[in-house]
């Protein structure tokens, strides 16, 4: 299947180093794709069709204590049926507070994290549509379709940037 890999470079002008597979904690014999990091580098969201999901591709999340250790991810957790459906749920993009250390602590900084995703679940406009799940009480609530961004074609999750104008989060 597809695996997630990581590569680093010292500066924007330097070449990328040799890619490294994230290993068996993240990757399985199934497909893992569409990685998205939180702005503080502690959360990794990705889509996978591994066992333990709701069907199709599901979105899973992993956490690491040290955002500089590319291979220190904890066992990922499925975001559950509150987010995932029996259809394909993939292409996550996460926008949340930068000042927290573990999932759930984001509530203490007064910012409601947002998870954008693509899904071909029932009720969409067509193909993959863009949805938004928020964290109203500590965990992700059901995703709502963002009608203004969807068309009858495959609408994939847009890359997000923080308010400082940096690419990706």
Backbone as ProteinMPNN parsed JSONL, in Angstrom:
{"seq_chain_A": "XXXXXXXXXXXXXXXXXXXXXXXXXXXXXXXXXXXXXXXXXXXXXXXXXXXXXXXXXXXXXXXXXXXXXXXXXXXXXXXXXXXXXXXXXXXXXXXXXXXXXXXXXXXXXXXXXXXXXXXXXXXXXXXXXXXXXXXXXXXXXXXXXXXXXXXXXXXXXXXXXXXXXXXXX", "coords_chain_A": {"N_chain_A": [[0.814, -1.202, 0.0], [0.193, 2.364, 0.109], [2.494, 4.505, 1.775], [3.45, 6.781, 4.445], [5.997, 9.196, 4.4], [8.924, 11.093, 5.411], [10.877, 14.021, 4.88], [13.545, 16.291, 5.329], [14.925, 19.644, 5.233], [17.512, 22.024, 5.704], [17.25, 24.777, 5.143], [15.132, 26.834, 3.056], [16.527, 27.024, 0.7], [18.245, 24.895, 0.652], [18.956, 21.472, -0.378], [16.614, 18.712, -0.22], [16.782, 16.167, 2.294], [17.398, 12.583, 2.355], [14.427, 10.791, 1.988], [12.556, 9.338, 4.721], [10.816, 6.508, 5.847], [7.894, 6.609, 7.853], [7.479, 4.444, 9.463], [6.31, 1.454, 11.254], [4.513, 2.226, 13.244], [2.887, 4.202, 12.184], [2.476, 3.489, 9.443], [0.916, 0.831, 7.631], [0.088, -2.38, 6.137], [-1.977, -1.584, 4.605], [-3.277, 1.367, 2.919], [-1.868, 4.506, 3.534], [-2.296, 7.928, 3.442], [-2.365, 11.433, 2.391], [-1.185, 13.299, 4.422], [-1.321, 15.648, 7.151], [-0.089, 18.181, 9.179], [-0.355, 19.625, 12.47], [-0.001, 23.11, 13.408], [1.895, 23.336, 15.432], [3.348, 21.084, 15.088], [2.859, 18.742, 16.501], [0.649, 17.093, 16.087], [-0.449, 14.675, 13.77], [-2.457, 14.206, 11.075], [-4.087, 11.919, 8.947], [-5.248, 9.998, 6.115], [-6.518, 6.706, 5.856], [-7.083, 3.329, 4.818], [-6.982, 1.234, 6.576], [-7.642, -1.594, 8.78], [-10.22, -1.375, 11.274], [-11.572, 0.894, 10.754], [-14.35, 2.956, 9.591], [-15.14, 2.354, 7.082], [-14.298, 2.534, 3.579], [-11.901, 5.124, 3.155], [-10.683, 6.432, 6.21], [-10.184, 9.133, 8.541], [-7.426, 9.46, 10.588], [-5.532, 10.153, 13.606], [-2.405, 11.037, 15.011], [-0.096, 11.621, 17.718], [2.783, 13.388, 18.909], [5.323, 13.978, 21.321], [7.687, 15.449, 20.987], [8.138, 17.767, 18.615], [10.259, 17.836, 16.871], [11.189, 15.323, 16.459], [10.943, 13.179, 14.037], [10.187, 10.514, 13.922], [8.831, 9.724, 16.171], [6.113, 9.17, 16.621], [3.05, 8.449, 18.303], [0.811, 5.595, 18.656], [-1.679, 5.758, 16.209], [-5.049, 7.098, 16.351], [-8.379, 6.438, 15.373], [-10.597, 8.905, 14.203], [-13.216, 8.353, 14.616], [-16.8, 7.618, 14.379], [-18.102, 9.999, 14.595], [-16.81, 11.746, 12.945], [-15.851, 10.268, 10.717], [-17.261, 8.334, 8.007], [-19.116, 5.683, 6.335], [-18.301, 5.999, 3.795], [-15.696, 7.411, 1.692], [-13.44, 9.282, 3.534], [-11.168, 11.735, 3.608], [-8.079, 13.549, 2.885], [-7.296, 15.461, 5.014], [-7.021, 18.682, 6.615], [-5.728, 20.662, 9.116], [-6.492, 23.2, 11.401], [-5.543, 24.876, 14.113], [-4.862, 25.903, 17.558], [-1.565, 27.069, 18.36], [-0.331, 26.912, 20.807], [-0.269, 24.502, 22.808], [0.049, 21.249, 24.314], [-0.906, 18.587, 24.352], [-3.577, 16.73, 22.729], [-6.815, 17.999, 23.415], [-5.985, 19.823, 25.321], [-6.187, 22.083, 23.875], [-8.48, 23.465, 24.378], [-7.985, 25.071, 26.552], [-6.729, 27.317, 25.611], [-8.544, 28.867, 24.35], [-9.258, 28.666, 21.636], [-11.054, 27.288, 18.984], [-10.35, 24.356, 17.479], [-10.2, 23.408, 13.991], [-11.055, 21.001, 11.597], [-10.641, 20.431, 8.35], [-11.84, 18.54, 5.625], [-12.157, 16.096, 2.968], [-14.876, 14.358, 1.486], [-16.89, 11.72, 0.172], [-19.388, 11.172, 1.095], [-22.903, 10.405, 1.599], [-25.312, 12.85, 0.596], [-23.75, 14.874, -0.333], [-22.601, 17.261, -2.844], [-21.457, 16.134, -5.064], [-19.035, 13.781, -6.266], [-16.011, 14.149, -4.461], [-16.493, 16.19, -1.656], [-16.0, 19.19, 0.287], [-15.737, 19.35, 3.778], [-16.238, 20.482, 7.18], [-15.158, 19.892, 10.408], [-15.489, 20.714, 13.781], [-14.157, 21.333, 17.106], [-16.045, 21.383, 19.516], [-16.329, 20.58, 22.212], [-14.011, 19.343, 23.159], [-13.522, 17.086, 21.567], [-13.718, 16.097, 18.103], [-16.577, 17.243, 16.414], [-19.493, 16.342, 14.398], [-18.841, 16.512, 10.882], [-19.6, 19.296, 8.802], [-20.94, 20.183, 5.67], [-19.321, 22.411, 3.442], [-20.854, 24.391, 1.59], [-20.282, 26.494, -0.222], [-17.82, 25.884, -1.259], [-18.019, 23.593, -2.726], [-18.605, 21.472, -5.592], [-20.012, 19.665, -8.447], [-17.825, 18.145, -9.058], [-14.655, 16.577, -8.127], [-13.839, 17.86, -5.193], [-11.208, 18.732, -3.39], [-9.624, 18.802, -0.186], [-8.549, 21.987, 0.777], [-5.214, 23.351, 1.072], [-4.186, 24.79, 4.122], [-3.29, 27.88, 5.744], [-1.613, 29.619, 8.416], [-2.393, 32.609, 10.389], [-0.172, 34.124, 10.063], [0.646, 33.966, 7.526], [2.086, 31.774, 6.724], [2.741, 28.794, 4.866], [0.72, 25.876, 4.95], [-0.242, 23.954, 7.875]], "CA_chain_A": [[0.0, 0.0, 0.0], [0.869, 3.662, 0.183], [3.05, 4.823, 3.094], [3.842, 8.163, 4.71], [7.437, 9.382, 4.512], [9.313, 12.441, 5.808], [12.167, 14.521, 4.423], [13.838, 17.603, 5.908], [15.998, 20.456, 4.664], [17.922, 23.023, 6.689], [16.654, 26.052, 4.756], [14.382, 26.741, 1.79], [17.464, 26.947, -0.413], [19.003, 23.643, 0.726], [18.281, 20.301, -0.943], [15.939, 17.824, 0.72], [17.547, 14.981, 2.641], [16.818, 11.322, 1.916], [13.158, 10.511, 2.681], [12.508, 8.212, 5.658], [9.485, 5.967, 6.09], [7.495, 6.861, 9.236], [7.564, 3.204, 10.227], [5.14, 0.609, 11.516], [3.533, 2.881, 14.122], [1.976, 4.945, 11.319], [2.202, 2.779, 8.203], [0.477, -0.569, 7.697], [0.014, -2.985, 4.807], [-3.032, -0.848, 3.896], [-2.844, 2.64, 2.339], [-1.85, 5.721, 4.344], [-2.088, 9.044, 2.511], [-2.884, 12.766, 2.713], [-0.785, 13.756, 5.754], [-1.449, 17.06, 7.513], [0.45, 18.452, 10.512], [-0.798, 20.807, 13.189], [0.997, 24.177, 13.312], [2.973, 23.123, 16.391], [4.065, 19.877, 14.715], [2.614, 17.635, 17.433], [-0.42, 16.223, 15.593], [-0.422, 14.233, 12.387], [-3.72, 13.684, 10.57], [-3.91, 11.265, 7.66], [-6.33, 9.109, 5.696], [-6.078, 5.33, 5.677], [-8.135, 2.308, 4.713], [-6.593, 0.13, 7.456], [-8.721, -2.179, 9.57], [-10.612, -0.577, 12.424], [-12.228, 2.111, 10.303], [-15.793, 2.94, 9.349], [-15.351, 1.969, 5.688], [-13.549, 3.416, 2.688], [-10.796, 5.735, 3.891], [-11.035, 7.184, 7.409], [-9.147, 10.037, 9.035], [-6.809, 9.063, 11.846], [-4.679, 11.181, 14.193], [-1.336, 10.592, 15.897], [0.496, 12.696, 18.501], [4.174, 13.201, 19.35], [5.725, 14.948, 22.335], [8.755, 16.285, 20.461], [7.844, 18.054, 17.211], [11.471, 17.722, 16.053], [11.507, 13.903, 16.281], [10.06, 12.754, 12.953], [9.795, 9.108, 14.007], [8.351, 9.477, 17.535], [4.652, 9.231, 16.658], [2.332, 7.44, 19.085], [-0.153, 4.826, 17.867], [-2.762, 6.632, 15.77], [-6.425, 6.777, 16.722], [-9.412, 6.777, 14.4], [-11.421, 9.997, 14.721], [-14.507, 7.801, 14.984], [-17.97, 7.808, 13.522], [-18.512, 11.396, 14.647], [-16.157, 12.406, 11.813], [-15.754, 9.348, 9.584], [-18.488, 7.687, 7.546], [-18.853, 4.446, 5.603], [-17.758, 6.42, 2.499], [-14.311, 7.863, 1.793], [-13.165, 10.517, 4.267], [-9.725, 11.85, 3.374], [-7.582, 14.897, 2.633], [-7.467, 16.365, 6.149], [-6.224, 19.886, 6.873], [-6.043, 21.028, 10.494], [-6.201, 24.56, 11.815], [-5.777, 24.924, 15.547], [-3.954, 26.751, 18.318], [-0.165, 26.643, 18.375], [0.156, 26.785, 22.175], [-0.803, 23.402, 23.602], [0.987, 20.139, 24.217], [-1.599, 17.336, 24.052], [-4.971, 16.926, 22.298], [-7.716, 18.298, 24.523], [-5.5, 21.034, 25.979], [-6.448, 23.232, 23.025], [-9.605, 24.219, 24.928], [-7.493, 26.022, 27.541], [-6.205, 28.531, 24.977], [-9.673, 29.625, 23.834], [-9.384, 28.579, 20.184], [-11.737, 26.063, 18.575], [-9.685, 23.761, 16.327], [-11.026, 23.078, 12.838], [-10.534, 19.969, 10.725], [-11.232, 20.414, 7.021], [-11.667, 17.221, 5.031], [-12.925, 15.787, 1.764], [-15.649, 13.13, 1.654], [-17.933, 11.444, -0.823], [-20.532, 10.659, 1.853], [-24.239, 10.747, 1.102], [-25.76, 14.208, 0.869], [-22.842, 15.846, -0.921], [-22.937, 17.83, -4.144], [-20.984, 15.178, -6.069], [-17.613, 13.482, -6.12], [-15.568, 14.495, -3.107], [-16.881, 17.526, -1.231], [-15.256, 19.68, 1.439], [-16.482, 19.403, 5.027], [-15.542, 21.058, 8.321], [-15.498, 19.388, 11.742], [-14.875, 21.534, 14.825], [-13.979, 20.689, 18.401], [-16.788, 22.225, 20.449], [-16.245, 20.173, 23.609], [-12.841, 18.529, 23.429], [-13.3, 16.136, 20.48], [-14.306, 16.568, 16.852], [-17.998, 17.043, 16.177], [-19.799, 15.884, 13.038], [-18.459, 17.466, 9.845], [-20.652, 19.969, 8.054], [-20.547, 20.492, 4.304], [-19.097, 23.819, 3.144], [-21.526, 24.456, 0.292], [-19.654, 27.468, -1.107], [-16.575, 25.339, -1.817], [-18.27, 22.31, -3.371], [-19.138, 21.421, -6.954], [-20.261, 18.271, -8.821], [-16.545, 17.502, -9.337], [-13.878, 16.199, -6.943], [-13.344, 19.019, -4.444], [-10.286, 18.206, -2.394], [-9.373, 19.702, 0.928], [-7.544, 22.993, 0.452], [-4.155, 23.549, 2.07], [-4.486, 25.925, 4.985], [-2.155, 28.619, 6.286], [-1.954, 30.332, 9.64], [-2.61, 34.033, 10.173], [1.108, 34.77, 9.795], [0.916, 33.824, 6.111], [2.908, 30.603, 6.453], [2.064, 27.719, 4.163], [0.453, 24.638, 5.682], [-0.324, 24.014, 9.329]], "C_chain_A": [[0.845, 1.248, 0.0], [1.337, 3.891, 1.617], [3.319, 6.315, 3.205], [5.342, 8.205, 4.983], [7.7, 10.819, 4.958], [10.69, 12.752, 5.238], [12.336, 15.916, 4.982], [14.85, 18.339, 5.041], [16.271, 21.583, 5.65], [17.303, 24.389, 6.415], [15.886, 25.84, 3.458], [15.299, 26.577, 0.583], [18.271, 25.654, -0.44], [18.25, 22.507, 0.061], [17.62, 19.481, 0.168], [16.842, 16.642, 1.045], [16.819, 13.727, 2.157], [15.517, 11.066, 2.677], [13.266, 9.276, 3.573], [11.058, 7.802, 5.865], [9.135, 6.197, 7.561], [7.404, 5.597, 10.078], [6.224, 2.585, 10.558], [4.135, 1.23, 12.482], [2.482, 3.604, 13.294], [1.549, 4.119, 10.118], [1.836, 1.317, 8.445], [0.559, -1.152, 6.287], [-1.081, -2.339, 3.966], [-2.431, 0.443, 3.329], [-2.935, 3.761, 3.37], [-1.484, 6.866, 3.408], [-2.589, 10.344, 3.11], [-2.481, 13.248, 4.107], [-0.987, 15.256, 5.928], [-0.972, 17.223, 8.949], [-0.245, 19.651, 11.144], [0.318, 21.844, 13.143], [2.134, 23.991, 14.303], [3.726, 21.814, 16.143], [3.822, 18.67, 15.599], [1.534, 16.663, 16.971], [-0.216, 15.919, 14.117], [-1.795, 13.651, 12.067], [-3.432, 13.031, 9.232], [-5.109, 10.379, 7.376], [-5.751, 7.717, 5.477], [-7.289, 4.418, 5.538], [-7.762, 1.055, 5.508], [-7.803, -0.429, 8.191], [-8.997, -1.298, 10.782], [-11.301, 0.717, 12.051], [-13.711, 1.91, 10.078], [-16.148, 2.483, 7.946], [-14.667, 2.952, 4.774], [-12.289, 3.885, 3.386], [-11.373, 6.481, 5.081], [-9.886, 8.112, 7.759], [-8.73, 9.584, 10.424], [-5.887, 10.175, 12.313], [-3.633, 10.515, 15.083], [-0.724, 11.812, 16.563], [1.952, 12.358, 18.785], [4.532, 14.313, 20.326], [6.74, 15.941, 21.79], [8.515, 16.549, 18.979], [9.07, 17.991, 16.298], [11.86, 16.263, 15.797], [10.522, 13.304, 15.287], [9.554, 11.324, 13.073], [9.215, 8.737, 15.372], [6.832, 9.54, 17.66], [4.084, 8.118, 17.521], [1.362, 6.699, 18.167], [-1.319, 5.729, 17.476], [-4.128, 6.144, 16.244], [-7.357, 7.219, 15.603], [-10.261, 7.893, 14.996], [-12.864, 9.584, 14.965], [-15.637, 8.178, 14.055], [-18.555, 9.22, 13.639], [-17.947, 12.192, 13.485], [-16.217, 11.524, 10.567], [-17.096, 8.692, 9.275], [-18.125, 6.368, 6.874], [-18.304, 4.736, 4.207], [-16.274, 6.755, 2.664], [-14.261, 9.212, 2.495], [-11.652, 10.684, 4.241], [-9.323, 13.313, 3.269], [-7.72, 15.846, 3.798], [-6.541, 17.579, 6.085], [-6.669, 20.398, 8.232], [-5.609, 22.452, 10.776], [-6.554, 24.67, 13.286], [-4.755, 25.795, 16.238], [-2.534, 26.188, 18.323], [0.33, 26.363, 19.787], [-0.622, 25.735, 22.962], [0.13, 22.231, 23.429], [0.322, 18.808, 23.897], [-3.003, 17.637, 23.547], [-5.878, 17.108, 23.514], [-7.302, 19.557, 25.252], [-5.755, 22.275, 25.132], [-7.616, 24.055, 23.554], [-9.137, 25.291, 25.891], [-6.962, 27.304, 26.918], [-7.297, 29.318, 24.265], [-9.823, 29.634, 22.326], [-10.053, 27.254, 19.84], [-11.03, 25.506, 17.342], [-10.681, 23.382, 15.232], [-10.308, 22.029, 11.993], [-11.314, 20.02, 9.417], [-10.926, 19.068, 6.402], [-12.484, 17.097, 3.765], [-13.647, 14.465, 1.999], [-16.625, 12.975, 0.498], [-19.144, 10.799, -0.15], [-21.848, 11.092, 1.222], [-24.596, 12.182, 1.488], [-24.861, 15.282, 0.3], [-23.323, 16.321, -2.282], [-22.547, 16.871, -5.259], [-19.494, 14.974, -5.962], [-17.213, 13.666, -4.668], [-15.961, 15.943, -2.83], [-16.11, 17.899, 0.025], [-16.198, 19.854, 2.627], [-15.605, 20.017, 6.114], [-16.074, 20.439, 9.603], [-14.779, 20.276, 12.752], [-14.808, 20.738, 16.121], [-14.714, 21.516, 19.45], [-16.597, 21.851, 21.91], [-15.089, 19.245, 23.903], [-12.525, 17.508, 22.353], [-14.067, 16.613, 19.253], [-15.784, 16.229, 16.753], [-18.239, 16.608, 14.752], [-19.425, 16.94, 11.999], [-19.668, 18.021, 9.108], [-20.11, 20.342, 6.683], [-20.368, 22.008, 4.143], [-19.584, 24.048, 1.72], [-20.822, 25.384, -0.695], [-18.398, 26.927, -1.796], [-16.794, 24.082, -2.648], [-18.912, 22.451, -4.742], [-19.456, 19.959, -7.282], [-18.973, 17.486, -9.089], [-15.851, 17.113, -8.036], [-13.278, 17.449, -6.31], [-12.486, 18.486, -3.312], [-10.009, 19.254, -1.343], [-8.284, 20.707, 0.573], [-6.437, 23.013, 1.495], [-4.474, 24.815, 2.852], [-3.206, 26.601, 5.416], [-2.586, 29.319, 7.553], [-2.049, 31.826, 9.367], [-1.304, 34.805, 9.958], [1.476, 34.653, 8.325], [1.819, 32.661, 5.767], [2.089, 29.558, 5.713], [1.876, 26.523, 5.083], [0.398, 24.866, 7.183], [-0.026, 22.679, 9.928]], "O_chain_A": [[2.071, 1.186, -0.098], [0.65, 3.51, 2.564], [3.406, 7.023, 2.201], [5.883, 7.363, 5.699], [6.809, 11.665, 4.892], [11.55, 11.877, 5.127], [11.358, 16.655, 5.099], [15.542, 17.735, 4.221], [15.365, 22.041, 6.347], [16.878, 25.079, 7.341], [15.985, 24.782, 2.838], [14.881, 26.046, -0.445], [18.913, 25.347, -1.444], [17.026, 22.566, -0.055], [18.014, 19.548, 1.332], [17.582, 16.165, 0.184], [15.725, 13.826, 1.602], [15.514, 11.122, 3.906], [13.954, 8.309, 3.247], [10.181, 8.648, 6.036], [9.984, 6.004, 8.43], [7.264, 5.682, 11.298], [5.164, 3.101, 10.204], [2.989, 0.783, 12.525], [1.307, 3.617, 13.663], [0.358, 4.06, 9.808], [2.371, 0.661, 9.338], [1.041, -0.499, 5.362], [-1.116, -2.522, 2.749], [-1.21, 0.586, 3.269], [-3.974, 3.938, 4.007], [-0.497, 6.795, 2.675], [-3.165, 10.36, 4.197], [-3.357, 13.577, 4.908], [-0.845, 16.032, 4.983], [-1.403, 16.487, 9.837], [-0.67, 20.574, 10.45], [1.467, 21.498, 12.868], [3.246, 24.449, 14.04], [4.637, 21.47, 16.896], [4.516, 17.662, 15.461], [1.508, 15.518, 17.422], [0.141, 16.791, 13.326], [-2.24, 12.707, 12.719], [-2.616, 13.536, 8.461], [-5.886, 10.052, 8.273], [-4.637, 7.568, 4.976], [-8.366, 4.695, 6.066], [-8.173, -0.051, 5.16], [-8.864, 0.195, 8.218], [-8.122, -0.571, 11.251], [-11.587, 1.547, 12.915], [-14.258, 0.838, 10.337], [-17.319, 2.249, 7.644], [-14.468, 4.105, 5.156], [-11.672, 3.124, 4.132], [-12.435, 7.095, 4.975], [-8.752, 7.903, 7.327], [-9.557, 9.358, 11.307], [-5.498, 11.04, 11.527], [-3.925, 9.563, 15.807], [-0.82, 12.92, 16.035], [2.315, 11.186, 18.889], [4.094, 15.452, 20.171], [6.671, 17.133, 22.09], [8.673, 15.641, 18.163], [8.934, 18.085, 15.078], [12.762, 15.996, 15.003], [9.396, 12.962, 15.651], [8.592, 10.953, 12.4], [9.12, 7.554, 15.696], [6.319, 9.929, 18.709], [4.564, 6.985, 17.485], [1.12, 7.124, 17.037], [-1.889, 6.4, 18.337], [-4.336, 4.958, 16.501], [-7.14, 8.251, 14.968], [-10.611, 7.836, 16.174], [-13.657, 10.38, 15.469], [-15.472, 8.933, 13.097], [-19.423, 9.59, 12.848], [-18.527, 13.199, 13.079], [-16.591, 11.988, 9.49], [-17.944, 8.52, 10.15], [-16.956, 5.983, 6.847], [-17.885, 3.814, 3.508], [-15.671, 6.408, 3.68], [-14.944, 10.159, 2.105], [-10.93, 9.857, 4.797], [-10.127, 14.207, 3.532], [-8.219, 16.955, 3.611], [-5.427, 17.503, 5.567], [-7.867, 20.551, 8.473], [-4.499, 22.859, 10.434], [-7.722, 24.57, 13.663], [-3.877, 26.364, 15.589], [-2.337, 24.973, 18.293], [1.315, 25.646, 19.956], [-1.543, 26.073, 23.706], [0.928, 22.211, 22.492], [0.93, 17.971, 23.229], [-3.571, 18.674, 23.887], [-5.707, 16.43, 24.527], [-8.154, 20.291, 25.753], [-5.566, 23.396, 25.604], [-7.735, 25.232, 23.214], [-9.802, 26.315, 26.046], [-6.763, 28.29, 27.628], [-7.009, 30.336, 23.636], [-10.462, 30.536, 21.784], [-9.656, 26.208, 20.355], [-11.096, 26.108, 16.27], [-11.842, 23.079, 15.505], [-9.116, 22.148, 11.71], [-12.5, 19.694, 9.379], [-9.853, 18.51, 6.634], [-13.392, 17.891, 3.516], [-13.105, 13.558, 2.632], [-17.115, 13.95, -0.07], [-19.838, 9.981, -0.754], [-21.895, 12.023, 0.417], [-24.229, 12.662, 2.56], [-25.156, 16.47, 0.424], [-24.329, 15.839, -2.803], [-23.224, 16.799, -6.284], [-18.763, 15.898, -5.605], [-17.988, 13.372, -3.757], [-15.779, 16.815, -3.68], [-15.623, 17.026, 0.744], [-17.288, 20.415, 2.51], [-14.382, 20.065, 5.985], [-17.278, 20.453, 9.861], [-13.591, 20.558, 12.597], [-15.329, 19.627, 16.219], [-14.087, 22.27, 20.195], [-16.694, 22.72, 22.777], [-15.18, 18.43, 24.82], [-11.373, 17.094, 22.226], [-14.967, 17.445, 19.364], [-16.194, 15.089, 16.975], [-17.296, 16.51, 13.968], [-19.664, 18.129, 12.21], [-20.631, 17.305, 8.831], [-18.961, 20.765, 6.552], [-21.172, 22.79, 4.65], [-18.821, 23.914, 0.763], [-20.773, 25.086, -1.889], [-17.97, 27.47, -2.815], [-15.841, 23.555, -3.222], [-19.65, 23.397, -5.018], [-19.187, 19.087, -6.455], [-19.031, 16.278, -9.323], [-16.41, 17.305, -6.957], [-12.323, 18.022, -6.833], [-12.993, 17.858, -2.382], [-10.145, 20.452, -1.59], [-7.209, 20.319, 0.117], [-6.68, 22.727, 2.668], [-4.974, 25.791, 2.294], [-2.149, 25.97, 5.452], [-3.77, 29.587, 7.754], [-1.813, 32.268, 8.243], [-1.332, 36.008, 9.699], [2.506, 35.181, 7.906], [2.28, 32.559, 4.63], [0.879, 29.453, 5.913], [2.748, 26.195, 5.888], [0.928, 25.853, 7.693], [-0.046, 22.531, 11.15]]}, "name": "protein", "num_of_chains": 1, "seq": "XXXXXXXXXXXXXXXXXXXXXXXXXXXXXXXXXXXXXXXXXXXXXXXXXXXXXXXXXXXXXXXXXXXXXXXXXXXXXXXXXXXXXXXXXXXXXXXXXXXXXXXXXXXXXXXXXXXXXXXXXXXXXXXXXXXXXXXXXXXXXXXXXXXXXXXXXXXXXXXXXXXXXXXXX"}
